[in-house]
Coordinates of C-alpha atoms in Angstrom, one line a residue:
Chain A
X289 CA 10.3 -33.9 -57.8
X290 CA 7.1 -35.9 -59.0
X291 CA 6.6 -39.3 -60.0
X292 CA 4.7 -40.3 -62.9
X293 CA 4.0 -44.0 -64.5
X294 CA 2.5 -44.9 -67.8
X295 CA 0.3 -48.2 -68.8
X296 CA 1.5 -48.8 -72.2
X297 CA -1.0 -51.6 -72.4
X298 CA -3.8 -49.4 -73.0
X299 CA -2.4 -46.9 -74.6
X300 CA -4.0 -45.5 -77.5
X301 CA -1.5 -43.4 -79.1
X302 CA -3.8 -40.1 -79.0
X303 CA -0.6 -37.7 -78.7
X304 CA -2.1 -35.2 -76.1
X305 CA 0.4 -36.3 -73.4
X306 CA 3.3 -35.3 -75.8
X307 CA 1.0 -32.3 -76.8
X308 CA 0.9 -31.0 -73.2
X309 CA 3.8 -32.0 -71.8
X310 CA 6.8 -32.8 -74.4
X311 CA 9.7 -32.3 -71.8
X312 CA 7.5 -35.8 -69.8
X313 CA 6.3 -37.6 -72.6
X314 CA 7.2 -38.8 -76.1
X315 CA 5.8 -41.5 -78.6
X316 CA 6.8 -44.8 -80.4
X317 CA 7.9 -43.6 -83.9
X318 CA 6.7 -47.0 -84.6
X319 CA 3.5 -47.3 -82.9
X320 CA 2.6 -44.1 -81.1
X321 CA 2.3 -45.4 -77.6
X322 CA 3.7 -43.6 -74.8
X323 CA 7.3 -43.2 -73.9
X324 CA 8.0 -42.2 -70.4
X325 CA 10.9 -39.6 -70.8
X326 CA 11.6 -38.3 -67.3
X327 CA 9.6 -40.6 -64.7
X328 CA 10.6 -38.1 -61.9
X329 CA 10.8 -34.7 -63.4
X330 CA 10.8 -31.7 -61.3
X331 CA 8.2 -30.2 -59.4
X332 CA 7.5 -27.3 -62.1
X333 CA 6.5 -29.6 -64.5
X334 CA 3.6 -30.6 -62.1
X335 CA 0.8 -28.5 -63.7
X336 CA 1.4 -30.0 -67.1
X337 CA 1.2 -33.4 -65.7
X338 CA -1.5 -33.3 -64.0
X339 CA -3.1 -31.5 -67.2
X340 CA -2.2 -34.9 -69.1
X341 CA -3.2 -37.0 -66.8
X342 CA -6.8 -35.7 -67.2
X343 CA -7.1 -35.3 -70.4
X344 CA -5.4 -38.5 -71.5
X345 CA -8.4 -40.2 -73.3
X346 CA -7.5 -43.8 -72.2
X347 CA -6.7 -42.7 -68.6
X348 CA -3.0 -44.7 -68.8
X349 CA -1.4 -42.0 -66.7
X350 CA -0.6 -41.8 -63.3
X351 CA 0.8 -39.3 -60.9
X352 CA 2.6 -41.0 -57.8
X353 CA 2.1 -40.1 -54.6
X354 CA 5.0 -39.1 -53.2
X355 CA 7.3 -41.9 -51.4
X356 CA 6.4 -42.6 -47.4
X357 CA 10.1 -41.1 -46.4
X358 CA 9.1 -37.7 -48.0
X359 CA 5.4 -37.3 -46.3
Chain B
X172 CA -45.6 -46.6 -70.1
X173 CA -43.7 -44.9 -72.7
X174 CA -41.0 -42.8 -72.4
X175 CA -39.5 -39.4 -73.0
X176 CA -37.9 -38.8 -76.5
X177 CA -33.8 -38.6 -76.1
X178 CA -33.8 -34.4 -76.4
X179 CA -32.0 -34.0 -79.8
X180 CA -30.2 -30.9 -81.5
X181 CA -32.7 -28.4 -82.4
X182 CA -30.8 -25.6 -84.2
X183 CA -33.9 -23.0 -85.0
X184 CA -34.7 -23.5 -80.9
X185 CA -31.0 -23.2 -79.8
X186 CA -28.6 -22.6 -82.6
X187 CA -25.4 -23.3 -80.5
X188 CA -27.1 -26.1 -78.7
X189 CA -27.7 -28.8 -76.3
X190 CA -31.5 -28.5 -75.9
X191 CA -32.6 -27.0 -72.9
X192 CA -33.7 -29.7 -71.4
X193 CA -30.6 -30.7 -70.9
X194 CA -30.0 -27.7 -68.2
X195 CA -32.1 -30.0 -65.5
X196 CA -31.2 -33.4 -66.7
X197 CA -27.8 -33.0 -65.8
X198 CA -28.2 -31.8 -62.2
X199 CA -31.4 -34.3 -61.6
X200 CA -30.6 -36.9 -59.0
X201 CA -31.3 -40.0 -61.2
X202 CA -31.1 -40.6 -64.6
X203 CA -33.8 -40.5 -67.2
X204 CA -34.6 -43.4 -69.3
X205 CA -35.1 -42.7 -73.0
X206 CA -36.6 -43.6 -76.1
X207 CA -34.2 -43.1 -78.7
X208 CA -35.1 -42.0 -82.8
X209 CA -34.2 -45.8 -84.0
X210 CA -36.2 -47.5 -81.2
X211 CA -34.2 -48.7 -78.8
X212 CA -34.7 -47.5 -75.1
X213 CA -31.7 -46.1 -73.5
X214 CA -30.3 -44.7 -70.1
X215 CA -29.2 -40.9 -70.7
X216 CA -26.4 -39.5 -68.8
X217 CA -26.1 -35.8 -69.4
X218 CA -23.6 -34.6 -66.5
X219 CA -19.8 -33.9 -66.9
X220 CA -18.3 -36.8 -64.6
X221 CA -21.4 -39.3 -65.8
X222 CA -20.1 -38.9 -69.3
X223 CA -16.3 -39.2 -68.2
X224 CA -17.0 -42.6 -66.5
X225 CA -19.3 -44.1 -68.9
X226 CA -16.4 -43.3 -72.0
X227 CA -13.9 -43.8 -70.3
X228 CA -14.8 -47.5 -69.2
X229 CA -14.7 -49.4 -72.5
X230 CA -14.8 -53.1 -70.4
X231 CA -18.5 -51.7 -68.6
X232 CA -19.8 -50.1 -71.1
X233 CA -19.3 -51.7 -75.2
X234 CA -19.4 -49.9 -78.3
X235 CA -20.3 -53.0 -80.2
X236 CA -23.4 -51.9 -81.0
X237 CA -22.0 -48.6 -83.2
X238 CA -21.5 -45.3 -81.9
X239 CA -24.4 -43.8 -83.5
X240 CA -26.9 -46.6 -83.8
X241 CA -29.8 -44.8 -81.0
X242 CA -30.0 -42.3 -84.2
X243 CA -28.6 -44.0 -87.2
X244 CA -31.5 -46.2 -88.9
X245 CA -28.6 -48.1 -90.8
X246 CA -27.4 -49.7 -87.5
X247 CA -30.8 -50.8 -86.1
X248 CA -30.2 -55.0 -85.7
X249 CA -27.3 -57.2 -84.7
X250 CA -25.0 -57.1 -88.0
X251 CA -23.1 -54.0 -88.5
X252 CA -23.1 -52.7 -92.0
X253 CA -19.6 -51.7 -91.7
X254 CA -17.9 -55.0 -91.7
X255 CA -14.5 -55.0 -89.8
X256 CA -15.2 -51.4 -88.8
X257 CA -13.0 -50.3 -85.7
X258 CA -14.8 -48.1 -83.9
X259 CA -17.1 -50.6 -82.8
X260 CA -14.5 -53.0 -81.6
X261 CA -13.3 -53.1 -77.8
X262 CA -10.2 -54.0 -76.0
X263 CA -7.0 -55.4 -77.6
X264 CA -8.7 -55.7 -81.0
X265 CA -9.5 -52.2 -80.9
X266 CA -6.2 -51.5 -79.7
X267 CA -4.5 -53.1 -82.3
X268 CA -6.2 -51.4 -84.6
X269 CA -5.6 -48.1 -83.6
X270 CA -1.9 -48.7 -83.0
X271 CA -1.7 -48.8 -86.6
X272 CA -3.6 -45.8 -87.0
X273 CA -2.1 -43.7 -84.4
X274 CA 1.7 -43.3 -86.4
X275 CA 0.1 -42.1 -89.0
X276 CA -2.5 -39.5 -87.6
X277 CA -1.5 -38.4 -84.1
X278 CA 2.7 -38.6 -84.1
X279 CA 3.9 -35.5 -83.5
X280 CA 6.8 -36.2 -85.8
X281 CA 4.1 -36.8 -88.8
X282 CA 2.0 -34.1 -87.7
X283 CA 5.0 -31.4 -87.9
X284 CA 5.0 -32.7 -92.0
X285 CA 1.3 -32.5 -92.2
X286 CA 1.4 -28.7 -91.2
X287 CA 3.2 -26.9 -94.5
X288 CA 0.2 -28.9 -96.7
X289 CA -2.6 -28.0 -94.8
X290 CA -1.6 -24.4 -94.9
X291 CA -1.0 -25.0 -98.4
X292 CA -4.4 -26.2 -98.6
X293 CA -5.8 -23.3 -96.6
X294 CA -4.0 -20.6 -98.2
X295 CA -4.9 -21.6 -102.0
X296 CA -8.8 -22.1 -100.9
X297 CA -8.9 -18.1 -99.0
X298 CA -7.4 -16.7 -102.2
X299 CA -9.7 -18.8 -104.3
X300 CA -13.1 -17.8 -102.2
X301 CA -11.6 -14.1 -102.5
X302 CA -11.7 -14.2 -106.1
X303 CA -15.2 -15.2 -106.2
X304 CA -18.2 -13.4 -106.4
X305 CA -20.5 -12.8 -103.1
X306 CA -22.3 -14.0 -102.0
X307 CA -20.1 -17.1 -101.4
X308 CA -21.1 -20.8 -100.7
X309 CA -18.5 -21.2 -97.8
X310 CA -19.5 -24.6 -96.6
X311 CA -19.3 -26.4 -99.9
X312 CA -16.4 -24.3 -101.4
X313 CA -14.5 -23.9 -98.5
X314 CA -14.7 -25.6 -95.1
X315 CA -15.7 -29.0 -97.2
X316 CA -13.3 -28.4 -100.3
X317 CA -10.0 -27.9 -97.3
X318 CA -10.7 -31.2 -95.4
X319 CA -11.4 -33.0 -98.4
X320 CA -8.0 -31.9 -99.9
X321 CA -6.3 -32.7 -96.3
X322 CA -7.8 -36.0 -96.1
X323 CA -7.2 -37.4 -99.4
X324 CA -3.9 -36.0 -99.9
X325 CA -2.6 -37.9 -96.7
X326 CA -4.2 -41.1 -97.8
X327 CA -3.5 -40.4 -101.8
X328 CA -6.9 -40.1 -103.3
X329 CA -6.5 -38.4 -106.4
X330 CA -9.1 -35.4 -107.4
X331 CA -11.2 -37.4 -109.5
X332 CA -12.4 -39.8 -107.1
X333 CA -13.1 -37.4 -104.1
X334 CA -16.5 -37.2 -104.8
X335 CA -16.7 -41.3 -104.1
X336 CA -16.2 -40.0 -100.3
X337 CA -18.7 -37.3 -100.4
X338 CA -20.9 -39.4 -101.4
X339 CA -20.6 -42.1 -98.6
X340 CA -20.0 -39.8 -96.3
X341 CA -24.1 -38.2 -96.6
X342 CA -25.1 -42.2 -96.5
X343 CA -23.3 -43.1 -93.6
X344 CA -24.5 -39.7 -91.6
X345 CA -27.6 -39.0 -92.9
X346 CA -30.3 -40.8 -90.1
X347 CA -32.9 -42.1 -92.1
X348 CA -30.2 -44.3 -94.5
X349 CA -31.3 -48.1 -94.1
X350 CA -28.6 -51.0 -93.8
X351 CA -29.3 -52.2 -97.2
X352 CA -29.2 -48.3 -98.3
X353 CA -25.7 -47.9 -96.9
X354 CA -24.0 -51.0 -98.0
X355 CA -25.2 -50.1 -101.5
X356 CA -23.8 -46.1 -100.6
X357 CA -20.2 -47.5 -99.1
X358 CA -19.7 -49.9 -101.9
X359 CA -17.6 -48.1 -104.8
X360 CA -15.4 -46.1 -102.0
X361 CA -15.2 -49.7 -100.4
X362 CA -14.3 -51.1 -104.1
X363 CA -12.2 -48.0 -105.0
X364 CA -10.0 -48.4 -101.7
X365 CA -9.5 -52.0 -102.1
X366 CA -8.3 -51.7 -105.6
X367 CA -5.9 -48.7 -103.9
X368 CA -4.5 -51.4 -101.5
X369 CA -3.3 -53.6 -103.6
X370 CA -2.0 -50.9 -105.8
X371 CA -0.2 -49.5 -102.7
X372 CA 0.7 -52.9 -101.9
X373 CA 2.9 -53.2 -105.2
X374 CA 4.0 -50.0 -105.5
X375 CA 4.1 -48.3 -101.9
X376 CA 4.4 -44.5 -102.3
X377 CA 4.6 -42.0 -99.5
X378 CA 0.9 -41.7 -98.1
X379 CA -0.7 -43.0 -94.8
X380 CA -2.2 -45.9 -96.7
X381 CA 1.4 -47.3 -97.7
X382 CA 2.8 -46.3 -94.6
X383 CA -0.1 -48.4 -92.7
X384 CA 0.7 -51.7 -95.0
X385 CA 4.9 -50.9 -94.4
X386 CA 4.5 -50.6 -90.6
X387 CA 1.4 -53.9 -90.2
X388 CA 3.9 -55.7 -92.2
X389 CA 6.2 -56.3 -89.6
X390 CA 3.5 -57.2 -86.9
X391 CA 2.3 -60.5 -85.5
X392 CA -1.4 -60.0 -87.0
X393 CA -0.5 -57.4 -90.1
X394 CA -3.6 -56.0 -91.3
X395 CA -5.8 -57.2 -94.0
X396 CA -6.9 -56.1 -97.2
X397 CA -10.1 -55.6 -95.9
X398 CA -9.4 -53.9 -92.4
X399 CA -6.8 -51.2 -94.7
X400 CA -10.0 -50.7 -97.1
X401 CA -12.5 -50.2 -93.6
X402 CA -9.8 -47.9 -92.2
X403 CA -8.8 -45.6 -95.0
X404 CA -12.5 -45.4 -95.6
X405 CA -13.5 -44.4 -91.9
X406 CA -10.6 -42.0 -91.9
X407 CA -11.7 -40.5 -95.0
X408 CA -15.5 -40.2 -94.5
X409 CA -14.9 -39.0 -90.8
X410 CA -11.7 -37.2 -91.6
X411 CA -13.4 -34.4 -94.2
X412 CA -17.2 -34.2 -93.3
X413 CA -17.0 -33.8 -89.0
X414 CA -13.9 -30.9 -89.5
X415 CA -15.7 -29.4 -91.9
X416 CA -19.1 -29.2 -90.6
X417 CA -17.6 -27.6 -86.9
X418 CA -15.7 -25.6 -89.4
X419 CA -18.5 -24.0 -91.2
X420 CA -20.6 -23.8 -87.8
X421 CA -18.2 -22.5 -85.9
X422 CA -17.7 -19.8 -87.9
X423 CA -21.7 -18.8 -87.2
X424 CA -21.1 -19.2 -83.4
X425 CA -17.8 -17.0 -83.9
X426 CA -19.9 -14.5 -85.9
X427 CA -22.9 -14.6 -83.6
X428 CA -21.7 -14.3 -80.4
X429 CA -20.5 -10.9 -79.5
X430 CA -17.2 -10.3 -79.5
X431 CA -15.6 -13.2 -80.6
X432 CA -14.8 -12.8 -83.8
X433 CA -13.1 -9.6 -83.2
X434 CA -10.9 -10.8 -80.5
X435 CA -9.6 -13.9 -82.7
X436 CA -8.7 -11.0 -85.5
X437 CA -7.2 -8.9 -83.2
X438 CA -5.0 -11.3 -81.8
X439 CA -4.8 -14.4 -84.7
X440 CA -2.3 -16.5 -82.5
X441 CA -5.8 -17.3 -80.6
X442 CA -6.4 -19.9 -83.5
X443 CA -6.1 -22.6 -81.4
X444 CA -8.0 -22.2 -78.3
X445 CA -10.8 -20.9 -80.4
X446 CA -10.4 -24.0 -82.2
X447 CA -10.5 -26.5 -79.0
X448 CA -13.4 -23.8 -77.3
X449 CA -15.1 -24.6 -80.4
X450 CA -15.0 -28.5 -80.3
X451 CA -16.2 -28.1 -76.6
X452 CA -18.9 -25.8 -77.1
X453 CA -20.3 -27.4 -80.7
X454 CA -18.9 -31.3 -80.8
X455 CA -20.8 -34.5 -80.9
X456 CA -24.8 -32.8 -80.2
X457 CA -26.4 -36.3 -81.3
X458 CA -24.2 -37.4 -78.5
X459 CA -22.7 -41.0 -78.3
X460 CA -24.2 -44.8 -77.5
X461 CA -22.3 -47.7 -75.3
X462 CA -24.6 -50.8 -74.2
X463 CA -23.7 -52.4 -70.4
X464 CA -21.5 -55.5 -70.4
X465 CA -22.3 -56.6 -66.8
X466 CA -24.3 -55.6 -64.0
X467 CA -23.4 -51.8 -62.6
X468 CA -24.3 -48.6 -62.3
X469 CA -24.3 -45.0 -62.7
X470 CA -24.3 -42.4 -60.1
X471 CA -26.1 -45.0 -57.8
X472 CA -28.1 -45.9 -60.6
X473 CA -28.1 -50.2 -61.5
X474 CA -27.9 -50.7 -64.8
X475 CA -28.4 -54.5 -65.9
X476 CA -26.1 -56.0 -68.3
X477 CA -27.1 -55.4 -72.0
X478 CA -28.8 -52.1 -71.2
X479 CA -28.0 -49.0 -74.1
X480 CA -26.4 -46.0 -72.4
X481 CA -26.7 -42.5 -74.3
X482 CA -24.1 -40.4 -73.1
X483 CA -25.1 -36.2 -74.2
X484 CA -21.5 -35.2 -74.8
X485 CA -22.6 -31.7 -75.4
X486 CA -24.3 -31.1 -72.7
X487 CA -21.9 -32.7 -70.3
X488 CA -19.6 -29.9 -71.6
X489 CA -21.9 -27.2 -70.5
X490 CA -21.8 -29.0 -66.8
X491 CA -20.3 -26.4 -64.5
X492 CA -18.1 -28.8 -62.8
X493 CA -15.7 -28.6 -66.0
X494 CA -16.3 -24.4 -66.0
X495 CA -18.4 -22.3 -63.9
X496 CA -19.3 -20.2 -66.7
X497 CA -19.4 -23.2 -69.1
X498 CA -22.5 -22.1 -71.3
X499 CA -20.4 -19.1 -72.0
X500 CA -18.7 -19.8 -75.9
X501 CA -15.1 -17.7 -75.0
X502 CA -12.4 -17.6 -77.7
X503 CA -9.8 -16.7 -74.7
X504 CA -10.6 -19.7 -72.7
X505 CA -8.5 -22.7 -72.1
X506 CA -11.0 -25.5 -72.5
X507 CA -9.2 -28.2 -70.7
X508 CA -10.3 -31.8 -70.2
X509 CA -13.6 -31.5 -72.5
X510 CA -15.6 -34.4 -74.3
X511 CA -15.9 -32.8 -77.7
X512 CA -13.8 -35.3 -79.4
X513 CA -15.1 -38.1 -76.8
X514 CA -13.3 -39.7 -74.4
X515 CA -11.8 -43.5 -73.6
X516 CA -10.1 -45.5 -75.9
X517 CA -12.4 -44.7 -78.7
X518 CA -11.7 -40.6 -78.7
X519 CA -11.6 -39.2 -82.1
X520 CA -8.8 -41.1 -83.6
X521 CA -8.7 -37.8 -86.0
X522 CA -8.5 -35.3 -83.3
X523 CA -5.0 -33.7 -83.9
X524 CA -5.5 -33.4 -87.6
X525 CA -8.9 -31.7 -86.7
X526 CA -6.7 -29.4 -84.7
X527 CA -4.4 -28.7 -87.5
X528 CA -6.9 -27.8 -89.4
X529 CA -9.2 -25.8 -87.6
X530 CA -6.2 -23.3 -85.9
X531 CA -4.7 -23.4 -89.3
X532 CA -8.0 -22.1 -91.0
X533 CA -9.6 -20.2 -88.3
X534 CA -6.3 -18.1 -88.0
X535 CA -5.8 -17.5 -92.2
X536 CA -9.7 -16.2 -92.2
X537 CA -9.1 -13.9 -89.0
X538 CA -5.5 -12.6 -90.9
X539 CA -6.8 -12.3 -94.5
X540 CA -10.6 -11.7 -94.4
X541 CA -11.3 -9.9 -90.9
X542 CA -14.4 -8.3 -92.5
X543 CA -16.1 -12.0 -92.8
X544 CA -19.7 -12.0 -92.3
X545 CA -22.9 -14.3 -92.8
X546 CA -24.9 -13.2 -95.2
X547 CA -28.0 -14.5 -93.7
X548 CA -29.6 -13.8 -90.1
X549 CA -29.0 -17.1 -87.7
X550 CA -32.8 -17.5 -87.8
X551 CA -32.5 -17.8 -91.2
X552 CA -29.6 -20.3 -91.7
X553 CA -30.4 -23.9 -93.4
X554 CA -29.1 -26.5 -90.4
X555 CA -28.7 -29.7 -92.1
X556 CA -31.5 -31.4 -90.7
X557 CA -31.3 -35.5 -90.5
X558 CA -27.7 -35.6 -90.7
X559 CA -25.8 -36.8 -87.0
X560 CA -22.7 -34.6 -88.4
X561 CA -24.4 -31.1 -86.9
X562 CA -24.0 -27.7 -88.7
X563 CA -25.6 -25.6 -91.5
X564 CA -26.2 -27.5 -94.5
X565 CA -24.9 -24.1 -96.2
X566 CA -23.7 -20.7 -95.2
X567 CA -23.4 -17.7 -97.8
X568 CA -21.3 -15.5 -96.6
X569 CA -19.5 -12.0 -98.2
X570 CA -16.2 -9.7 -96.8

């Protein structure tokens, strides 16, 4: 399991989140900003994640590092 | 002391670009201060991660001044000639801009609609270029004719007044254009769309424009006759002219480089990566301008507050920290993170229509004309010349 977190503040709406990674992320019908869909999916959708997270243009998504009990 | 030029695309030296100067800029260990075409001195930052930063900090570095202004005459001097224009807002207002934008352009949901009319589009303008005779104007018949049908049929510009784009559209990108030149160029699109507004405004119909007046409607801060006029017009100016010029030239880079064109008709369903591959290898060669907003620095280098910033998108995409190989043009490739459709909160607000139509085209041409060639050698090929929109100005091809 990974952990991922949006900032919907800064969101631009640029769909390549929802692009990359559809199972993760969605949009607003209403204004396009990102909707977390699973904010711990599994493991196998870590490549696509991380491929978000880079090529998010406003840089509003994070991967968590894993919780201290798991380390 | 004066200083170097800014290197600038110089198709008849290196047709697929950046200049090579570019190759020992970006690995130098400081940056280069540079006189850019309008005047203005500028720090240029020419390396992969120096790019990233610098467009993806919007509260360091401001785009106030206008995107394009270290090339683009018209934006010499503090007023912008495109009042209310969005892409050189920052932070929230720039957000809220785009929020009403983004529904519209980049919803997957409204994207899945857009696809059946773009092929539409496509599909009509292949069998119309196959009934003409060769050799055949592709840019103007083709690659310009499809975006300017995709555009204006999202936003609901009827056939009649398409050319009131065209026309502003060689205005706004064409260098030497001066403030006063382009306010008189923009006016009747800017008149044209603001009559359109209120039109849509009485009678809403099913287009992006009446979709953007429905859903501002219900905000805090709905949008103004004015900002709908400045956006539709933005959308359609950028919306036909950039796809169709990285259309047209990519088409010579597909042609030109060995191999590639054969390998996208062999297997068609590489539309899209050729398509993104493309953007990376080809997009924004005029690269884009950001001025400090405090104190900071780049790669060690200070940089006072008020200080322009050039950022050479196209040559940070040849930086081998994105790809080893990445002055290689590779139809197969997956071209990840790149900067051809900028980066940071002002990206290409366009960018998955671009998509659309690009895959969409690139893959009819490879199905339906496979025997596409240029009709001209590339040494021979017209580049538009003073135009910040890079590609030839025309391209005869046969099949």
């Amino acid at each position: 399991m990974i952990r991922v977190a949006t900032d919907r503040d800064r969101c631009i709406g640029s769909g390549m989140c929802v692009l990359i990674a559809p199972a993760v992320f969605d949009q607003d019908p209403d204004d396009a900003v990102v909707v977390l869909l699973d904010e711990s999916p599994p493991e196998t959708a870590r490549p696509a994640v991380e491929q978000a997270v880079d090529r998010c243009p406003a840089a509003v998504i994070r991967l968590l590092p894993e919780p201290a009990d798991r380390v | 002391m004066s200083l170097p030029a800014l290197p600038l695309p110089d198709e008849d030296r290196q047709p697929f670009g950046p200049p090579p100067e570019y190759a020992a800029l970006r690995t130098a260990p400081r940056l280069t201060r540079v006189t850019c075409p309008t005047g203005l001195d500028a720090w240029l930052v020419s390396d992969y991660a120096g790019v990233r930063e610098v467009l993806g900090d919007g509260r360091r570095f401001s785009t106030r001044p206008g995107q394009a202004a270290h090339v683009l005459a018209a934006f010499r001097g503090p007023d912008s000639p495109v009042e209310g224009g969005f892409s050189q807002l920052d932070g929230p207002e720039h957000i809220r801009i785009r929020r009403n934008f983004a529904p519209q352009v980049s919803n997957p949901r409204r994207l899945a609609e857009l696809q059946p009319l773009v092929e539409q589009i496509t599909d009509e303008a292949v069998t119309r270029m196959l009934g003409s005779p060769q050799p055949f104007p592709l840019h103007s018949q083709f690659s310009t004719a499809i975006t300017t049908a995709v555009i204006a049929e999202l936003i609901g510009v009827p056939p009649d007044r398409r050319h009131l784009l065209h026309e502003a559209a060689t205005a706004l990108f064409t260098t030497s254009t001066t403030p006063d030149g382009l306010r008189r160029a923009l006016e009747p699109l800017w008149a044209y769309l603001y009559e359109l507004v209120a039109t849509r405004r009485a009678r809403p119909g099913d287009d992006v424009l009446s979709r953007m007046i429905e859903h501002s409607a219900d905000s805090e801060r709905p949008l103004t006759d004015a900002e709908l006029t400045q956006m539709n017009g933005a959308l359609l100016i950028a919306g036909f002219d950039t796809t169709a010029s990285m259309l047209t030239y990519g088409l010579v880079c597909l042609l030109n480089t060995p191999g590639q064109w054969a390998k996208l008709c062999a297997r068609p369903e590489l539309a899209a990566s050729a398509a993104e591959e493309l953007v990376r290898y080809l997009g924004v060669g005029i690269g884009l301008l950001r001025q400090a907003t405090e104190d900071t620095a780049i790669h060690g280098q200070p940089i006072r507050a008020g200080d322009y910033v050039v950022v050479a998108v196209q040559s940070g995409n040849r930086d081998t920290a994105l790809h080893p190989d990445a002055d290689r043009f590779d139809v197969t490739r997956r071209p990840g993170a790149h900067l051809g459709f900028g980066h940071g909160a002002h990206a290409c607000v366009g960018q998955q229509i671009a998509r659309i139509e690009l895959t969409t085209v690139l893959r009819a041409l490879a199905e339906r004309v496979p025997t596409l060639r240029i009709e001209v050698p590339l040494h021979e090929i017209e580049w538009k010349r003073d135009s910040v929109v890079r590609g030839p100005a025309e391209l005869p091809v046969a099949w």
